[in-house]
Amino acid sequence: MSRWLLLAGMLLQSPVFAATYPERAVTLIEPLATRVEFGKSLAASAPKFLNQPVQIETRFGESGAVGAAAVRNARPDGYTLLLGRPASQFIRPAMAPETPYRWNDFTVLGVLEIDPLICAVKAESPYQTARDLLDAIRKNPGSLKYASVGVTTITHLGVQYMLHLAGARRDAAVGVHFENGQQAVQALLNDKVQFVCTVGGVIEPIKAGQLRGLFSTAPGRLPALPQLPNASEAGLRDMGRIVGWTALFGPRGLPADVVKRWRDVLSKVSRDPEWLASNERFGGLPAIRTMSDPEQFMRDQFALYDQLITTLDLAR
């Protein structure tokens, strides 16, 4: 090989001539069955600005831990990313020590949306307010049931914290756990439980008059339910700390150019009308443009859930 051919080969391998990320499709791991449609909305919007396809791969199980572990163990090249939730990133690792990762085993690319918890009863329920419900729970411990989608999710942890704030025992209300949020809401509609605290899935039944919302954990009033008081207005100010969210993560050690590219893409996604419409449809509050420091948000969330799980003695 001549000197010139050797030099040309070296130049082509240098950073100046390196291919720009991404060169091929990016896979988003969706670890929770309840969030697949939300993941699809990001997979539809992001390619407009990424210039490569984005595909969804489902890895369900163990409150999101199966999917999160797959991304934790993936190559840190930006081609396998995670749509993480509080359950997968904080609650499950804190409550189940055998979980094969910890919260800081990931690179956070951005917080996509925040979806407040909404506590609701059936429309015919005698409980008009959160105070009515909590009074009944205190007076008759163990007589009322609530629906959740598992002990390592905010649908369970949120109720446990509400009971703690009300001065009631952990078992003063009985949890009935379902595979997904739709089943949990249906259990309330079918009188199998007396209340539920969940994200998004109760909005339409409340609008339709089937359920009565008691409060949300939004910082203000929800645009979709402007008549619904928030936790502070309902006398449960600290419940405002408990919110759901979806964030985009990669394995720890993602290259800086990959992180920069995705943050630029997400900034553009945040102004995409189709993306904004999907947030409204799923009951979430868009967070990309308002989240100036996603790493600090995650550190704060870790501290919150670590404190709550310790305070409520929920670790096993």
Tab-separated table of N, CA and C in Angstrom, residues 37-38 41-42 45 272-284:
chain	number	residue	atom	x	y	z
A	37	GLU	N	-48.526	3.547	24.168
A	37	GLU	CA	-49.042	4.556	23.249
A	37	GLU	C	-48.263	5.861	23.379
A	38	PHE	N	-47.859	6.205	24.599
A	38	PHE	CA	-47.038	7.401	24.777
A	38	PHE	C	-45.702	7.230	24.060
A	41	SER	N	-45.911	7.860	20.453
A	41	SER	CA	-46.001	9.265	20.069
A	41	SER	C	-44.616	9.889	19.944
A	42	LEU	N	-43.683	9.498	20.821
A	42	LEU	CA	-42.309	9.990	20.684
A	42	LEU	C	-41.644	9.378	19.456
A	45	SER	N	-42.689	11.391	16.484
A	45	SER	CA	-42.242	12.782	16.397
A	45	SER	C	-40.729	12.902	16.215
A	272	ASP	N	-43.405	20.480	18.584
A	272	ASP	CA	-44.131	19.764	17.532
A	272	ASP	C	-45.616	19.667	17.903
A	273	PRO	N	-46.513	20.201	17.074
A	273	PRO	CA	-47.950	20.179	17.408
A	273	PRO	C	-48.489	18.777	17.672
A	274	GLU	N	-48.021	17.787	16.920
A	274	GLU	CA	-48.505	16.420	17.127
A	274	GLU	C	-48.072	15.895	18.491
A	275	TRP	N	-46.852	16.218	18.892
A	275	TRP	CA	-46.358	15.804	20.205
A	275	TRP	C	-47.167	16.477	21.311
A	276	LEU	N	-47.411	17.749	21.186
A	276	LEU	CA	-48.177	18.476	22.192
A	276	LEU	C	-49.597	17.929	22.301
A	277	ALA	N	-50.186	17.569	21.166
A	277	ALA	CA	-51.534	16.997	21.177
A	277	ALA	C	-51.546	15.652	21.890
A	278	SER	N	-50.484	14.854	21.706
A	278	SER	CA	-50.432	13.548	22.364
A	278	SER	C	-50.303	13.706	23.870
A	279	ASN	N	-49.550	14.708	24.328
A	279	ASN	CA	-49.451	14.958	25.764
A	279	ASN	C	-50.815	15.269	26.356
A	280	GLU	N	-51.561	16.091	25.660
A	280	GLU	CA	-52.892	16.452	26.147
A	280	GLU	C	-53.802	15.236	26.174
A	281	ARG	N	-53.675	14.392	25.168
A	281	ARG	CA	-54.519	13.196	25.089
A	281	ARG	C	-54.231	12.233	26.230
A	282	PHE	N	-52.956	12.114	26.623
A	282	PHE	CA	-52.584	11.190	27.688
A	282	PHE	C	-52.651	11.825	29.077
A	283	GLY	N	-53.028	13.095	29.150
A	283	GLY	CA	-53.182	13.737	30.450
A	283	GLY	C	-51.887	14.238	31.047
A	284	GLY	N	-50.815	14.298	30.269
A	284	GLY	CA	-49.527	14.752	30.788
A	284	GLY	C	-49.296	16.231	30.575
